[in-house]
Amino acid sequence: AQSVTQPDIHITVSEGASLELRCNYSYGATPYLFWYVQSPGQGLQLLLKYFSGDTLVQGIKGFEAEFKRSQSSFNLRKPSVHWSDAAEYFCAVLTGTASKLTFGTGTRLQVTL
Amino acid sequence: NAGVTQTPKFRILKIGQSMTLQCTQDMNHNYMYWYRQDPGMGLKLIYYSVGAGITDKGEVPNGYNVSRSTTEDFPLRLELAAPSQTSVYFCASSRIDTQYFGPGTRLTVL
């Protein structure tokens, strides 16, 4: 069965520091992968997605993610974090029919000033 | 273009009461979904629909019902509310491969 693991429940970084959020997936075929962000009290917003092609994908708000098939990973990165990036981040994989998603349990990012 | 809208934003129910969570999308998407989000658990799929008149169970359907009479609307019904249904509920829609989410409904059952 498909699954997504986000090993870090909570991460704290200083404003201006770099960020990497980890995501590992389990999927038999070529995965379609997503990162979503959820600000407090809000819905989920799509940051970026990977379907095929270039393994480094660019998203909104200065985020990027790299697909590594050999490591079954799709880690999210940002070179310099802003205080407004504090939120919860979810990795997801497209699953089966009807474009269903399987989500990881999320990583909560705290940004210190 | 409002995207996916959900009402109400907040609701408190007593055990055994019923209610309907409303979801509407104006993007003409065929696929629609209902998720619940519990702390530390990510999002779990309750029900989904691939078009008007077609619905199917997701991972956690017990205690819920849905209908899809139009492309735009996908209401979620709780018939006999239980404390275990205290959660944040999200509706989403998709045309092909990318889901877009509503702002959520926070439900508390006491």
Coordinates of N, CA, C and O in Angstrom, one line a residue, chain A residues 34 36 38 41-44 46 49 51 90 94 97-101 103-105, chain B residues 31 33 35 37 40-43 45 48 50 90 94 96-99 101-103:
Chain A
F34 N 3.4 15.7 -3.9 CA 3.0 17.0 -3.7 C 3.5 17.5 -2.3 O 3.7 16.7 -1.4
Y36 N 2.1 20.5 0.4 CA 1.1 21.5 0.7 C 1.5 22.2 2.0 O 2.2 21.6 2.9
Q38 N -0.1 24.5 5.3 CA -1.3 24.9 6.1 C -0.9 25.9 7.1 O -0.3 25.6 8.1
G41 N -5.2 27.8 11.2 CA -6.6 28.1 11.0 C -7.0 28.2 9.5 O -8.1 28.6 9.2
Q42 N -6.1 27.8 8.6 CA -6.4 27.9 7.2 C -6.5 26.5 6.5 O -6.2 25.5 7.2
G43 N -6.9 26.5 5.3 CA -6.9 25.3 4.5 C -5.5 25.0 4.0 O -4.6 25.7 4.3
L44 N -5.4 24.0 3.1 CA -4.1 23.6 2.6 C -3.9 24.3 1.2 O -4.8 24.3 0.4
L46 N -1.3 24.4 -2.1 CA -0.3 23.7 -2.9 C 0.9 24.5 -3.0 O 0.9 25.7 -3.5
K49 N 4.5 20.4 -7.0 CA 4.2 19.1 -7.3 C 5.2 18.5 -8.3 O 5.8 19.2 -9.0
F51 N 5.6 15.3 -11.1 CA 4.9 14.3 -11.9 C 6.0 13.5 -12.7 O 5.9 12.2 -12.7
F90 N 2.7 19.5 4.7 CA 2.3 18.1 4.4 C 2.8 17.6 3.0 O 2.7 18.3 2.0
L94 N -0.1 10.8 -4.9 CA -1.3 10.5 -5.6 C -1.5 9.0 -5.5 O -0.5 8.2 -5.8
T97 N -7.1 5.5 -8.1 CA -8.0 6.2 -9.0 C -8.5 7.5 -8.4 O -8.4 7.7 -7.2
A98 N -9.1 8.2 -9.3 CA -9.8 9.5 -8.8 C -8.9 10.5 -8.2 O -9.4 11.3 -7.4
S99 N -7.7 10.4 -8.5 CA -6.7 11.4 -8.0 C -6.7 11.5 -6.5 O -6.5 12.6 -5.9
K100 N -6.9 10.4 -5.8 CA -6.9 10.5 -4.3 C -5.5 10.7 -3.8 O -4.5 10.4 -4.5
L101 N -5.4 11.3 -2.7 CA -4.1 11.6 -2.1 C -3.9 10.8 -0.8 O -4.9 10.7 0.0
F103 N -1.6 11.3 2.6 CA -0.9 12.3 3.2 C 0.1 11.7 4.3 O -0.2 10.7 4.9
G104 N 1.2 12.4 4.5 CA 2.0 12.2 5.6 C 1.4 12.9 6.8 O 0.3 13.6 6.7
T105 N 1.9 12.7 8.0 CA 1.4 13.2 9.2 C 1.7 14.7 9.5 O 1.2 15.3 10.4
Chain B
Y31 N -14.0 15.8 -9.7 CA -13.6 15.1 -8.5 C -13.8 16.0 -7.3 O -13.3 17.1 -7.3
Y33 N -13.8 15.7 -2.7 CA -13.3 14.8 -1.6 C -13.7 15.5 -0.2 O -13.7 16.7 -0.1
Y35 N -12.1 15.2 3.8 CA -11.1 14.7 4.7 C -11.4 15.2 6.1 O -12.1 16.2 6.3
Q37 N -9.1 16.0 9.7 CA -7.7 16.2 10.1 C -7.7 16.2 11.6 O -8.4 17.0 12.3
G40 N -1.6 15.4 14.7 CA -0.6 14.4 14.5 C -1.0 13.3 13.6 O -0.2 12.3 13.5
M41 N -2.1 13.4 12.9 CA -2.6 12.2 12.1 C -2.6 12.6 10.6 O -2.9 11.7 9.8
G42 N -2.3 13.8 10.2 CA -2.5 14.1 8.8 C -3.9 14.2 8.4 O -4.8 14.4 9.3
L43 N -4.2 14.1 7.2 CA -5.6 14.1 6.6 C -6.0 12.7 6.2 O -5.2 12.0 5.6
L45 N -9.0 10.4 4.3 CA -10.1 10.6 3.3 C -11.4 9.9 3.9 O -11.3 8.7 4.2
Y48 N -15.3 10.3 -1.3 CA -15.0 11.0 -2.5 C -16.0 10.8 -3.6 O -16.8 9.9 -3.5
V50 N -16.5 11.1 -8.1 CA -15.9 11.3 -9.4 C -16.8 12.0 -10.3 O -16.5 12.3 -11.5
F90 N -12.1 19.0 5.9 CA -11.7 19.8 4.7 C -12.4 19.1 3.5 O -12.4 17.9 3.4
S94 N -10.9 18.5 -7.6 CA -9.8 18.3 -8.5 C -10.3 18.0 -9.9 O -11.4 17.3 -10.0
I96 N -8.1 16.9 -12.6 CA -7.3 15.8 -13.1 C -6.4 15.2 -12.0 O -6.6 14.1 -11.5
D97 N -5.4 16.0 -11.6 CA -4.4 15.4 -10.7 C -4.0 16.3 -9.5 O -3.2 15.9 -8.8
T98 N -4.6 17.5 -9.4 CA -4.2 18.3 -8.3 C -5.4 18.8 -7.5 O -6.4 19.3 -8.1
Q99 N -5.3 18.5 -6.2 CA -6.5 18.9 -5.4 C -6.4 20.3 -4.8 O -5.3 20.7 -4.4
F101 N -8.1 22.9 -1.9 CA -8.8 22.7 -0.6 C -9.6 23.9 -0.2 O -9.2 25.1 -0.5
G102 N -10.7 23.7 0.5 CA -11.5 24.7 1.2 C -10.8 25.1 2.5 O -9.8 24.5 2.9
P103 N -11.4 26.1 3.2 CA -10.8 26.6 4.4 C -11.1 25.7 5.6 O -10.5 25.9 6.7

